[in-house]
Amino acid sequence: MKRLISLISCILFLALSGCVQPSIIDDILMAEAEGLDYLGDNKVLGTITVPNYVTGGVSGSGGGGLPATAAMMSSASAITYDGKSLVEKLQVKGQKAIRVGKLRVMLLNKAYLQHGIRKLIEFRNQDPDVGRDLYLIMVDGSTKELLEGTYQTQIPISRYIYDLIFHNQEKNFPLSNMKIFMYKYYGAHMNAYMPIIKKQGKHIVLTGYALIENNRYAGTVMGDNANFIFKSLLETVNLGYYDYEYKPGQHFVLEDIQSTISYKVKNGNGAEPKITAQVKMSGNVRQGNPEIKTKNYYTKMKKKLQNHLENRMENMVAAFQKKGVDPIGLGDIARSYTRHFNDSSWEDHYPNAQFRAHVSIDINETGSSEMHDSSS
Amino acid sequence: MTSPKINETQQVSPKNTMFIIGMMQIGVGLLSFQRIAALNSAQDAWFPVLLTGASTLIIMGVIFRLLENEKPYGTQELFSMHKRFFGTIVGNALNVVAIAYQFMVGLVFLRAYIEIINVWIFPKLSPLAFSFIFSVIIWYLVMGGFRAITGIFYLSFIYILPLNLVDFYLIGDSHLSNLLPMLEHMPYDYLQSFFKMIPCYLGFETILFYYPFLKRPKEAKQWAMFGLTLTTSVYVTLCILGTVYFSHGELMTQVWPIISFWKSIHFPLFDRFEYLGMILWIWALIPSFALGTWVVSRGIREITGYIKQKYALIFVFLLNILFCTIIHNRLQINLILHYLSYVGFGFLYIYIPFLFFWQWILKKKRRRKHV
C-alpha cells in the first residue's frame, strides 16, 4: 500500500510540470542585451539582441551549413515609454517568446542617464527574472547603432561587451556589475558609477566611467590612467598598470600593480572632516625608459611616482567634491568611523572635507635587463 | 485518558533532537529575516539576533525542566499535561488552541514557500496543485511514524547545510566597514529587533509533543541545546553577511535577501544559482511540515480519544489544501505571519513559564495534602 502511494506521489509530482509554462531552450528567444536610447518627452527607443544559434559552417558541428531550429531573429527595437519592460513590449515582434533570464548587458545612452534612471533601476530591482551580475553600461553614441553594428568578431554582441568589460575590470577599471551598482545606488552617502563604451569602427572600446548622482549623469572619469587612480581609491587592485609620464614625452610603466587601500576619518561630524587614505602598492617595471638607471627606480623615480599619485588622488577627490558626487563613498566611510554620525549634515560638510592620500610603492623587480651608470 | 508508554520500537536516539530542532527553526523566515532584523538596529542587527538565540536556550531549559518534572504523573507531553493541570475540559480546550497554532505554523510555511516559487520561478504554479501533491508526500511520511519523520529531519539537515556554505561565496564582495560603528543603537531599538526575530526562531517548542518519543530523554537536553546554538550561529552569520554584503538602503528594498545572495552567485555552467537554492529549500519545508501535521493529527487523536491518527491526518490535509487555496496574496500571508508571531511569542515566553509555575504550585498543593 505504502509503495503504491509513494509511486503515485512520484507520478503526481511529474504531473506538476504540466501546471506551469514550459521554457524549452529551442522554443524561446533569450534576450542577452538591452539598449535604451532616450528620445525626449519620456519616450525611449529600446533595442534587444538575441544570440543566433546557427549550426553549420564550423567543422565538426555536423550542421552542414543549414540553420538549426533555433532562433533566427537577432535583434528588435521599438519605441516605448521610460520604465517599460522591453521584453514585454517586443513580444509582438518576437518570432518566438522572448525571455529575459539571461540578460548580460544593459546599455543606456547619455541622454537617458541625463533624463534619470530611477524607473529603470527600480524595475531591475523588482523583477526577479534577471540575475544580478549583468552590466549596466553607458554608451557614448546610440545604443541601437552599437547593438546592431557589425564587428570583427562573430561572437554575439552581448558577450563581446560582457567579456570586454569583464577582463578590463580585472585590470585598471573599477568593478561595476549590477550588484555593485545597486549597493552604491541604494546606499546612503555614496554614488554609483557605470562603464562607458563606444563604437569605434569595427571595434568597441571601453573609454571610462560615468558617475551617477541623484539618478542622473554627473560627470565621468575617462582613460585607463585616471581609472587606475579611481579604482585604487575604491577597492583592492590586483593587476593594474600605470603609465607615468615623468617629464613631457618620457614615460615608464608600473605593471602588475597590487594595491590595497585603507581609510581613516577624524572629526566625522565636524564642519571639516579629515579623511586620510593609505594606499599600499607593489608592482614591477617592465617598460622602463633608457634615460633612467635601474637603481633609480627604487629610489628617485619611486618617490616621484608616489608624489604624483598622491596628487592625482587628491585632485580626483577634490573634483568629486566640487561636483558634489561621492562615488568612493567617503560619506559611508565617515559614517563607519564616527559614533552617532550626523546623516543630515554630511551633505553640507562633504565639499569641505579635507582629503589626504598617502601612497607607498614597493617596486619588486625591473625586468631582465639593467641600466648601469656606464651604459648611459 | 493518559496514553500508554511509547513502545521502544517507535522511539529515536536522543542525538536526533539536534537535527529536529535545528531544521524546525530553519524555515522561510531565514530567507527574509535580514531585512527585518536590520529594520530597527541597522548595522548592529547581529546583536539582537544573538540575544534572541540566547533567549531560546533559556526557554529550552524551562521546557526540559517542565517535562522532566512531569515524569511521576504520566506521559511527558503537553497534551496530557494540560489535562492534568486544568482538568479534561479546560485542558482539551487548551489542546485545541495548541494544535491550531501548530497547524497555522505549518500552513504559513507551506503557503509562503509557494509564494516564493510563484514570485521567482513559476508564476503559474497553482497553490491547490502544489499543496495537494505535497500533502500526499507528507501523508506518506507521517504514516511512517515518528522514526520516519526523524529520518527526514536528518536528511534535510545534510541537504540544507551546503546551501548555507554557498553564502560564503559572497565574502569577496563584502564591505566589513558596514559593521562599524558597533553597538551604536539604543536599547529600545534592540528590543524591537529582538521581538521581530522571535518568529524566525520558533519551531523548537514542538519538543513538548515528541518528548516521549526520545529514548534516554535526559541526554536529549544537550543535543537540543546544540541544535539551538547551531541555528543561532547560522542566523548570526547570515545576519552579518547580509549587513556587509548589502548597503543598508539596498537591504531595505529586498524582500528575500538570501535569494538575492544566491542570485549573485554564478557558475560557468550554472548561471542562476537561486533556482537551485529555492528548489532545495523544499527540503527545509518537508520535515517541518511533516512534524507539524504529525503533532496536529496526534493532537486530534488525544483530544477526541477515538479518531485514529490516519483519519485525522486526512482531515488536516484537506484543511491545509483549503487554506492554501484561500490565501492568495502576500498581504494575507504577512498578516497571518504577523499575528502568529504574537501567538508564538506569547506561547513561548509567557505561557511556558506560566505552565512551569503552575506545575510548581500543583506540586506544593499535593505535598501539603500528603502532609
XYZ file of C-alpha atoms in Angstrom:
747
model
C 0.000 0.000 0.000
C 2.719 2.420 1.026
C 4.781 1.609 -2.007
C 1.809 2.276 -4.161
C 1.301 5.621 -2.525
C 4.927 6.611 -2.978
C 4.721 5.603 -6.611
C 1.562 7.609 -7.087
C 3.054 10.657 -5.377
C 6.110 10.478 -7.616
C 3.910 10.329 -10.673
C 1.841 13.202 -9.357
C 4.976 15.281 -8.937
C 5.780 14.677 -12.564
C 2.298 15.871 -13.357
C 3.179 19.148 -11.646
C 5.336 20.057 -14.602
C 2.157 20.243 -16.604
C 0.860 23.005 -14.390
C 3.402 25.584 -15.429
C 4.561 27.241 -18.552
C 7.491 25.407 -20.136
C 10.605 27.165 -21.394
C 12.377 24.918 -23.832
C 15.617 26.405 -24.998
C 14.850 25.800 -28.675
C 11.498 27.482 -28.410
C 12.424 30.760 -26.794
C 14.483 33.757 -27.696
C 16.893 34.686 -24.938
C 17.472 38.391 -24.845
C 21.085 38.907 -23.819
C 21.474 42.621 -24.384
C 19.086 45.528 -23.999
C 19.761 49.037 -25.193
C 17.808 52.148 -24.299
C 18.076 55.427 -26.201
C 16.252 58.353 -24.723
C 14.305 60.270 -27.333
C 12.916 63.007 -25.113
C 9.448 63.518 -23.690
C 9.598 60.256 -21.689
C 9.950 58.226 -24.890
C 12.603 55.579 -25.192
C 13.890 53.630 -28.150
C 14.580 50.159 -26.865
C 16.601 47.507 -28.650
C 17.237 43.921 -27.702
C 19.599 41.426 -29.236
C 19.239 37.693 -29.167
C 22.165 35.387 -29.873
C 21.726 33.443 -33.060
C 22.375 29.790 -32.560
C 23.102 28.638 -36.080
C 24.867 25.366 -36.526
C 26.975 24.580 -39.512
C 29.866 26.336 -41.105
C 32.019 25.267 -38.212
C 33.758 21.983 -38.967
C 32.729 19.119 -36.781
C 29.439 20.611 -35.815
C 27.633 18.415 -38.296
C 25.101 21.017 -39.192
C 26.041 21.048 -42.841
C 25.552 24.776 -43.129
C 21.848 24.577 -42.550
C 20.271 26.776 -39.950
C 19.108 24.880 -36.902
C 15.640 25.046 -35.488
C 16.861 27.709 -33.084
C 16.254 31.380 -33.162
C 16.934 33.234 -36.325
C 15.887 36.638 -35.160
C 18.836 38.613 -33.898
C 17.550 41.994 -32.822
C 14.413 44.056 -32.478
C 13.618 47.543 -31.383
C 10.605 49.661 -30.607
C 9.683 52.982 -29.132
C 8.076 52.884 -25.730
C 7.831 54.830 -22.516
C 10.528 55.006 -19.887
C 10.414 52.206 -17.362
C 8.567 49.743 -19.583
C 9.701 46.140 -19.722
C 11.320 45.931 -23.131
C 10.849 42.220 -23.447
C 7.144 42.604 -22.915
C 6.938 45.399 -25.429
C 8.869 43.497 -28.068
C 6.984 40.253 -27.561
C 4.789 41.221 -30.500
C 7.857 41.316 -32.705
C 9.294 38.090 -31.394
C 9.247 35.135 -33.681
C 9.036 33.083 -30.508
C 8.573 34.013 -26.854
C 11.320 36.350 -25.717
C 12.770 35.651 -22.272
C 14.931 37.925 -20.242
C 16.529 35.445 -17.839
C 19.966 35.514 -19.376
C 20.325 39.236 -19.769
C 24.015 40.107 -19.726
C 24.324 43.793 -20.532
C 22.060 46.803 -20.391
C 23.124 49.773 -22.447
C 21.913 53.287 -21.829
C 22.812 56.330 -23.838
C 23.946 59.574 -22.325
C 20.617 61.304 -22.832
C 18.954 58.511 -20.870
C 21.337 58.995 -17.968
C 20.729 62.721 -18.078
C 16.994 62.088 -18.073
C 17.268 59.883 -14.966
C 17.465 56.155 -14.398
C 15.267 55.725 -11.360
C 12.461 53.869 -13.129
C 14.877 51.502 -14.773
C 16.762 50.665 -11.589
C 13.605 50.149 -9.548
C 12.311 47.864 -12.256
C 15.530 45.862 -12.316
C 15.438 45.533 -8.560
C 11.837 44.391 -8.540
C 11.972 41.960 -11.426
C 13.235 38.587 -10.205
C 13.755 37.267 -13.730
C 17.089 38.962 -14.205
C 20.341 37.985 -12.497
C 22.450 40.364 -10.501
C 25.709 40.014 -12.374
C 24.728 41.899 -15.507
C 26.483 45.091 -16.528
C 24.794 48.451 -16.699
C 26.722 50.430 -19.261
C 26.582 53.894 -20.697
C 27.090 54.175 -24.426
C 28.771 57.147 -25.966
C 26.527 57.450 -29.022
C 23.462 55.423 -29.929
C 22.859 52.070 -28.282
C 20.831 50.876 -31.253
C 23.716 51.533 -33.620
C 26.134 49.844 -31.284
C 23.969 46.768 -30.820
C 23.097 46.358 -34.477
C 26.560 47.133 -35.803
C 28.905 44.587 -37.346
C 32.241 43.888 -35.767
C 35.319 41.851 -36.445
C 34.166 39.152 -34.102
C 31.440 36.594 -34.841
C 30.597 36.242 -31.181
C 27.202 37.679 -30.150
C 27.437 41.367 -29.326
C 26.189 40.835 -25.762
C 29.066 38.515 -24.938
C 31.534 40.718 -26.748
C 30.631 43.612 -24.489
C 30.456 41.416 -21.416
C 33.913 39.941 -21.998
C 35.389 43.331 -22.846
C 34.264 44.820 -19.577
C 34.919 41.740 -17.518
C 38.581 41.485 -18.403
C 39.191 45.208 -18.062
C 37.688 45.212 -14.602
C 40.345 42.758 -13.566
C 42.923 45.366 -14.515
C 42.556 49.125 -14.389
C 38.822 49.657 -14.273
C 36.708 49.503 -11.113
C 34.361 46.575 -10.622
C 30.839 47.525 -11.550
C 28.133 44.986 -12.216
C 24.546 45.317 -11.176
C 25.101 44.064 -7.646
C 27.773 46.706 -7.016
C 25.692 49.298 -8.782
C 22.692 48.533 -6.572
C 24.862 48.646 -3.475
C 26.053 52.123 -4.345
C 22.763 53.300 -5.768
C 20.615 52.489 -2.740
C 23.306 53.057 -0.143
C 23.412 56.325 1.754
C 26.325 58.728 1.238
C 27.642 57.056 -1.864
C 27.074 57.334 -5.575
C 27.036 54.729 -8.283
C 29.094 54.592 -11.457
C 28.998 52.576 -14.659
C 31.387 51.906 -17.543
C 31.221 53.874 -20.771
C 31.697 52.127 -24.097
C 31.863 53.469 -27.603
C 31.672 52.071 -31.105
C 34.864 52.821 -32.952
C 34.878 51.440 -36.485
C 34.767 47.673 -36.217
C 35.538 47.673 -32.512
C 34.003 48.550 -29.225
C 36.191 50.421 -26.765
C 35.862 50.986 -23.063
C 36.595 54.640 -22.567
C 35.895 55.386 -18.937
C 33.324 55.542 -16.193
C 30.202 57.621 -15.817
C 29.201 58.852 -12.381
C 25.590 58.876 -11.274
C 24.335 61.290 -8.691
C 20.713 61.516 -7.665
C 19.644 59.225 -10.551
C 21.400 61.363 -13.092
C 24.589 61.604 -15.032
C 27.127 63.630 -13.086
C 30.419 63.560 -14.941
C 32.963 60.998 -15.963
C 36.336 59.521 -15.192
C 37.995 58.981 -18.552
C 41.000 56.942 -19.629
C 42.808 53.970 -18.152
C 45.260 56.020 -16.094
C 42.537 58.051 -14.408
C 40.547 54.890 -13.863
C 43.503 53.245 -12.217
C 43.538 56.088 -9.708
C 39.790 55.761 -9.310
C 39.973 52.014 -8.809
C 42.793 52.177 -6.292
C 40.714 54.593 -4.227
C 37.742 52.249 -4.362
C 38.985 48.725 -3.897
C 41.855 46.295 -3.995
C 43.614 46.270 -7.346
C 45.234 43.072 -8.499
C 46.637 43.544 -11.968
C 46.680 47.255 -12.609
C 49.137 49.242 -14.660
C 50.027 52.884 -14.582
C 51.725 54.799 -17.374
C 53.741 57.545 -15.731
C 54.881 60.471 -17.821
C 57.587 61.777 -15.539
C 58.533 64.559 -17.908
C 56.996 65.592 -21.220
C 57.437 62.812 -23.760
C 59.195 60.485 -21.308
C 57.276 57.564 -19.821
C 57.743 54.468 -17.769
C 55.088 51.968 -16.812
C 54.476 50.352 -13.470
C 52.845 46.999 -14.141
C 51.119 44.138 -12.305
C 50.236 46.565 -9.585
C 48.745 45.163 -6.444
C 47.243 47.844 -4.353
C 45.246 47.952 -1.158
C 43.517 50.880 0.431
C 42.511 51.778 3.951
C 40.821 54.914 5.195
C 40.904 56.813 8.426
C 38.455 59.526 9.349
C 38.815 62.127 12.033
C 36.179 64.569 13.130
C 33.453 62.931 11.007
C 30.687 65.133 12.403
C 32.690 68.359 12.261
C 32.453 71.044 9.629
C 35.721 69.913 8.057
C 36.098 66.153 8.391
C 39.619 64.843 7.871
C 39.888 61.798 5.669
C 43.190 60.029 5.131
C 43.687 57.283 2.592
C 46.626 54.948 2.963
C 47.405 53.198 -0.330
C 49.971 50.424 -0.464
C 51.117 49.357 -3.896
C 53.602 46.915 -5.230
C 54.487 46.444 -8.874
C 57.119 45.727 -11.483
C 58.745 47.913 -14.074
C 58.951 46.153 -17.415
C 58.604 49.043 -19.787
C 61.206 51.414 -18.403
C 62.926 54.315 -20.001
C 66.523 54.188 -21.267
C 67.102 57.511 -19.548
C 66.594 56.068 -16.096
C 69.212 53.973 -14.356
C 67.837 50.783 -12.904
C 68.707 51.550 -9.312
C 66.948 54.900 -9.579
C 63.598 53.195 -9.999
C 63.862 52.036 -6.426
C 64.668 55.465 -5.051
C 64.185 58.637 -7.022
C 61.553 57.551 -9.509
C 59.591 55.723 -6.867
C 59.392 58.863 -4.748
C 58.371 60.892 -7.742
C 55.653 58.439 -8.682
C 54.367 58.338 -5.120
C 54.030 62.090 -5.016
C 52.459 62.115 -8.443
C 49.857 59.503 -7.481
C 49.069 61.267 -4.216
C 48.485 64.463 -6.129
C 46.270 62.818 -8.670
C 44.212 61.108 -5.994
C 43.735 64.316 -4.072
C 42.830 66.157 -7.253
C 40.367 63.496 -8.234
C 38.612 63.637 -4.870
C 38.669 67.439 -4.967
C 36.971 67.297 -8.362
C 34.332 64.931 -6.960
C 33.771 67.232 -4.028
C 33.364 70.181 -6.333
C 30.694 68.354 -8.321
C 29.076 67.055 -5.171
C 29.369 63.408 -6.187
C 30.760 60.741 -3.928
C 31.433 57.582 -5.929
C 34.068 56.437 -3.439
C 31.554 56.519 -0.635
C 33.599 58.794 1.614
C 30.402 59.609 3.457
C 29.835 55.947 4.226
C 33.443 55.602 5.359
C 32.998 58.608 7.605
C 29.810 57.052 8.976
C 31.601 53.837 9.857
C 34.339 55.737 11.704
C 32.078 58.120 13.577
C 29.828 57.289 16.503
C 26.389 58.847 16.169
C 27.151 60.085 12.713
C 25.066 63.040 11.685
C 23.489 61.930 8.402
C 21.794 65.176 7.532
C 24.754 67.491 7.928
C 27.158 65.355 5.917
C 25.870 66.706 2.627
C 26.978 70.193 3.723
C 30.291 69.045 5.132
C 31.325 66.839 2.239
C 32.614 69.613 -0.058
C 34.751 70.944 2.821
C 36.206 67.595 3.809
C 39.985 67.504 3.798
C 41.238 64.551 1.870
C 44.848 63.370 2.093
C 46.315 60.384 0.285
C 49.483 58.561 1.324
C 50.870 56.253 -1.296
C 53.692 53.866 -0.613
C 55.042 51.934 -3.563
C 57.079 48.807 -3.401
C 58.903 48.027 -6.647
C 59.535 44.301 -6.800
C 61.679 43.952 -9.898
C 62.643 45.759 -13.051
C 62.702 43.098 -15.723
C 65.512 41.160 -17.295
C 67.925 43.907 -18.248
C 69.815 46.535 -16.286
C 70.860 50.092 -16.982
C 74.208 50.883 -15.319
C 75.980 54.176 -14.867
C 78.465 53.362 -17.630
C 75.939 52.330 -20.220
C 74.326 55.718 -20.473
C -7.087 9.054 29.146
C -3.311 9.001 29.536
C -1.808 7.194 26.591
C 0.378 4.187 27.330
C 4.128 4.460 27.361
C 5.644 4.737 23.918
C 6.987 1.468 22.572
C 10.744 1.405 22.184
C 10.440 0.494 18.510
C 8.849 3.891 17.994
C 11.482 5.865 19.827
C 14.517 7.612 18.399
C 18.010 8.238 19.671
C 18.414 11.465 21.673
C 21.025 12.738 19.199
C 18.274 13.319 16.692
C 16.922 16.142 18.820
C 19.655 18.323 17.355
C 18.552 17.728 13.780
C 14.887 18.084 14.618
C 15.330 21.344 16.482
C 17.833 22.736 14.008
C 15.674 22.070 10.995
C 12.430 23.102 12.689
C 13.907 26.543 13.270
C 15.152 26.954 9.737
C 12.191 27.873 7.646
C 11.076 30.522 5.195
C 11.856 33.051 7.898
C 15.527 32.519 7.167
C 15.109 33.775 3.620
C 13.755 37.129 4.693
C 14.928 37.822 8.247
C 17.934 40.005 7.381
C 15.862 42.985 6.392
C 13.532 42.605 9.343
C 16.413 42.332 11.790
C 18.105 45.403 10.323
C 14.916 47.466 10.258
C 15.467 48.984 13.680
C 19.072 48.330 14.505
C 20.809 48.702 11.103
C 24.442 47.621 11.364
C 24.023 46.172 14.856
C 21.326 43.703 13.786
C 23.555 40.760 14.652
C 23.335 41.686 18.328
C 19.559 41.311 18.828
C 19.690 38.214 16.629
C 22.244 36.758 19.013
C 20.152 37.825 22.009
C 17.050 36.115 20.664
C 19.095 32.980 20.083
C 20.381 33.105 23.649
C 16.855 33.555 24.977
C 15.742 30.381 23.177
C 18.347 28.481 25.197
C 16.750 29.697 28.408
C 13.252 28.800 27.241
C 14.531 25.387 26.220
C 15.913 24.889 29.714
C 12.488 25.720 31.153
C 10.787 23.310 28.739
C 13.091 20.499 29.770
C 12.518 21.109 33.454
C 8.793 21.213 32.826
C 8.880 17.883 31.014
C 11.217 16.187 33.481
C 9.100 17.249 36.449
C 6.146 15.614 34.767
C 7.691 12.142 34.927
C 5.873 10.816 38.018
C 2.450 11.821 36.711
C 2.130 10.221 33.301
C 3.108 10.906 29.720
C 5.572 13.745 29.452
C 3.938 15.843 26.798
C 1.851 18.941 26.534
C -1.499 17.302 25.755
C -1.646 15.148 28.865
C -0.007 17.901 30.890
C -2.833 20.264 30.004
C -5.389 17.712 31.049
C -3.662 17.045 34.356
C -3.178 20.711 35.160
C -6.546 22.115 34.202
C -8.938 19.187 34.050
C -10.288 17.485 30.948
C -12.477 20.226 29.577
C -10.231 23.241 30.005
C -7.198 21.105 29.191
C -8.735 19.933 25.955
C -9.701 23.471 25.051
C -6.076 24.463 25.518
C -5.043 21.465 23.443
C -7.242 22.682 20.626
C -5.527 26.065 20.788
C -2.122 24.394 20.762
C -2.842 22.285 17.700
C -4.492 25.206 15.940
C -1.272 27.113 16.454
C 0.855 24.241 15.172
C -1.464 23.910 12.212
C -1.150 27.570 11.335
C 2.643 27.432 11.567
C 2.811 24.570 9.089
C 0.259 26.183 6.838
C 2.025 29.521 6.681
C 5.343 27.879 5.966
C 3.856 25.947 3.067
C 1.972 28.935 1.695
C 4.970 31.250 1.964
C 7.080 28.710 0.133
C 4.515 28.503 -2.647
C 4.585 32.279 -2.830
C 8.353 32.282 -3.280
C 8.081 29.710 -6.039
C 5.380 31.832 -7.633
C 7.415 35.002 -7.486
C 10.731 33.616 -8.602
C 10.243 30.593 -10.804
C 6.758 29.535 -11.799
C 4.237 32.360 -11.650
C 1.576 29.987 -12.854
C 2.055 27.240 -10.280
C -1.282 26.803 -8.564
C -1.261 26.555 -4.758
C -4.004 23.941 -4.985
C -1.985 21.546 -7.135
C 1.198 22.054 -5.200
C -0.338 21.712 -1.758
C -2.276 18.645 -2.852
C 0.746 16.789 -4.159
C 2.849 17.978 -1.277
C 0.248 16.647 1.132
C 0.419 13.214 -0.452
C 4.160 13.114 0.196
C 3.748 14.300 3.756
C 0.986 11.794 4.318
C 3.298 9.001 3.282
C 5.916 10.327 5.641
C 3.686 10.812 8.670
C 2.182 7.371 8.219
C 5.710 6.038 8.616
C 5.623 7.212 12.208
C 7.896 9.417 14.204
C 11.007 7.498 13.222
C 10.453 8.200 9.525
C 9.971 11.887 10.276
C 13.198 11.972 12.271
C 14.985 10.346 9.356
C 13.753 13.072 7.064
C 14.993 15.681 9.518
C 18.444 14.162 9.377
C 18.412 14.052 5.577
C 17.238 17.612 5.219
C 19.932 18.723 7.633
C 22.510 17.214 5.309
C 20.899 18.713 2.222
C 20.466 22.225 3.573
C 23.926 22.538 5.108
C 25.799 23.058 1.799
C 23.276 25.716 0.877
C 24.448 27.802 3.801
C 28.070 27.238 2.888
C 27.368 28.684 -0.545
C 26.663 32.036 1.064
C 30.332 32.318 1.893
C 30.983 32.899 -1.793
C 29.892 36.414 -1.098
C 32.624 37.251 1.364
C 34.630 38.587 -1.565
C 32.033 41.295 -2.128
C 31.744 42.254 1.494
C 32.276 45.682 2.993
C 33.329 44.988 6.554
C 33.188 48.666 7.437
C 29.388 48.333 7.254
C 29.512 46.719 10.700
C 31.030 49.845 12.224
C 30.418 51.669 14.496
C 29.415 48.743 16.660
C 26.593 48.771 19.191
C 25.564 52.304 18.463
C 21.826 51.913 18.932
C 19.508 52.469 21.837
C 18.279 49.526 23.942
C 14.772 50.161 22.635
C 15.907 49.502 19.052
C 17.456 46.217 20.098
C 14.293 45.270 21.928
C 12.221 45.829 18.803
C 14.579 43.754 16.680
C 14.580 41.119 19.418
C 10.798 40.770 19.153
C 10.863 40.768 15.380
C 13.375 37.952 15.353
C 11.315 35.636 17.555
C 9.145 34.182 14.739
C 12.309 33.055 12.941
C 13.443 31.053 15.926
C 10.059 29.424 16.558
C 9.653 25.714 15.997
C 11.745 24.281 18.787
C 8.724 24.166 21.098
C 7.481 21.049 19.250
C 9.674 19.100 21.676
C 6.715 19.470 24.052
C 4.894 16.990 21.843
C 7.534 14.465 20.813
C 9.472 14.281 24.070
C 8.105 10.802 24.997
C 9.447 9.537 21.695
C 13.032 10.202 22.732
C 14.995 7.357 24.187
C 17.046 8.379 27.249
C 15.448 11.851 27.269
C 17.944 13.203 29.810
C 20.657 13.009 27.160
C 18.462 14.799 24.672
C 18.886 18.035 26.569
C 22.437 18.699 25.470
C 21.606 17.817 21.883
C 18.676 20.175 21.965
C 20.999 22.901 23.187
C 23.463 22.061 20.400
C 20.654 22.384 17.897
C 19.647 25.785 19.243
C 23.239 27.011 19.258
C 23.674 25.814 15.707
C 20.662 27.707 14.401
C 21.661 30.766 16.373
C 25.089 30.688 14.772
C 23.515 30.272 11.341
C 21.242 33.257 11.911
C 24.022 35.422 13.298
C 26.478 34.663 10.493
C 23.824 35.224 7.858
C 22.850 38.460 9.532
C 26.439 39.672 9.485
C 26.795 38.575 5.867
C 23.655 40.480 4.962
C 24.979 43.596 6.637
C 28.348 43.514 4.920
C 27.057 42.434 1.543
C 24.219 44.925 1.109
C 24.289 48.590 1.870
C 21.623 49.429 4.406
C 19.498 51.229 1.828
C 19.650 48.301 -0.551
C 18.850 45.757 2.147
C 15.672 47.677 2.903
C 14.477 47.097 -0.669
C 14.976 43.319 -0.592
C 12.109 41.068 0.455
C 14.204 37.888 0.376
C 17.813 38.991 0.816
C 19.133 35.422 0.893
C 17.667 34.723 -2.525
C 19.314 37.893 -3.779
C 22.527 36.475 -2.331
C 22.097 33.368 -4.400
C 21.178 35.463 -7.394
C 24.677 36.921 -7.420
C 26.410 33.556 -7.447
C 27.029 32.006 -10.777
C 28.981 29.069 -12.007
C 30.258 28.648 -15.548
C 27.633 26.070 -16.435
C 25.022 27.210 -13.996
C 24.053 30.786 -14.441
C 21.409 31.349 -11.822
C 22.039 29.688 -8.512
C 18.859 30.928 -6.857
C 16.721 28.483 -8.817
C 18.660 25.574 -7.382
C 18.634 27.097 -3.922
C 14.909 27.655 -3.873
C 14.133 24.167 -5.090
C 16.483 22.722 -2.489
C 14.669 24.764 0.103
C 11.759 22.350 -0.163
C 13.949 20.129 1.996
C 13.571 22.613 4.803
C 9.824 22.575 4.292
C 9.204 18.814 4.138
C 10.361 17.816 7.651
C 8.914 20.830 9.474
C 5.599 20.404 7.763
C 5.629 16.658 8.418
C 6.299 17.151 12.122
C 3.667 19.893 12.294
C 0.971 17.697 10.795
C 2.113 14.800 12.938
C 1.579 16.916 16.026
C -1.801 18.132 14.833
C -3.112 14.716 13.875
C -1.804 13.205 17.096
C -3.424 16.023 18.999
C -6.788 15.323 17.384
C -6.475 11.714 18.470
C -5.550 12.714 22.007
C -8.406 15.151 22.338
C -11.184 13.027 20.921
C -9.767 9.720 22.051
C -11.442 7.735 19.294
C -10.444 9.271 15.906
C -7.469 7.361 14.560
C -4.413 9.349 13.569
C -4.595 8.349 9.921
C -8.119 9.691 9.539
C -7.264 12.828 11.449
C -4.370 13.283 9.067
C -6.599 13.327 6.017
C -8.789 15.919 7.658
C -5.710 18.055 8.420
C -4.543 17.852 4.836
C -7.913 18.787 3.428
C -7.941 21.796 5.698
C -4.422 22.673 4.627
C -5.222 22.483 0.943
C -8.330 24.541 1.503
C -6.472 27.300 3.344
C -3.585 27.277 0.875
C -6.054 27.956 -1.896
C -7.970 30.596 0.016
C -4.872 32.617 0.896
C -3.973 34.231 -2.363
C -1.650 37.151 -1.835
C 1.333 38.297 0.138
C -0.637 40.712 2.286
C -2.660 37.879 3.739
C 0.428 35.770 4.327
C 2.111 38.651 6.070
C -0.975 39.296 8.160
C -1.081 35.702 9.358
C 2.665 35.744 9.992
C 2.248 38.929 11.977
C -0.403 37.524 14.305
C 1.323 34.188 14.502
C 4.466 35.829 15.751
C 2.490 37.344 18.623
C 0.945 33.992 19.428
C 4.319 32.285 19.220
C 5.859 34.877 21.481
C 3.063 34.531 23.984
C 3.218 30.769 23.874
C 6.964 30.509 24.430
C 7.881 33.447 26.572
C 4.748 33.802 28.670
C 2.709 30.622 28.594
C 5.562 28.131 29.131
C 6.993 29.916 32.166
C 3.415 30.124 33.415
C 2.964 26.352 32.993
C 6.193 25.818 34.858
C 4.927 27.990 37.676
C 1.570 26.222 37.713
C 3.295 22.854 37.901
C 5.236 24.057 40.898
C 2.047 25.242 42.623
C 0.367 21.911 41.973
C 3.348 20.131 43.468
C 3.188 22.285 46.599
C -0.525 21.682 46.923
C -0.137 17.957 46.589
C 2.661 17.840 49.148
C 0.534 19.788 51.608
C -2.292 17.334 51.069
C 0.005 14.418 51.833
C 1.349 16.055 54.964
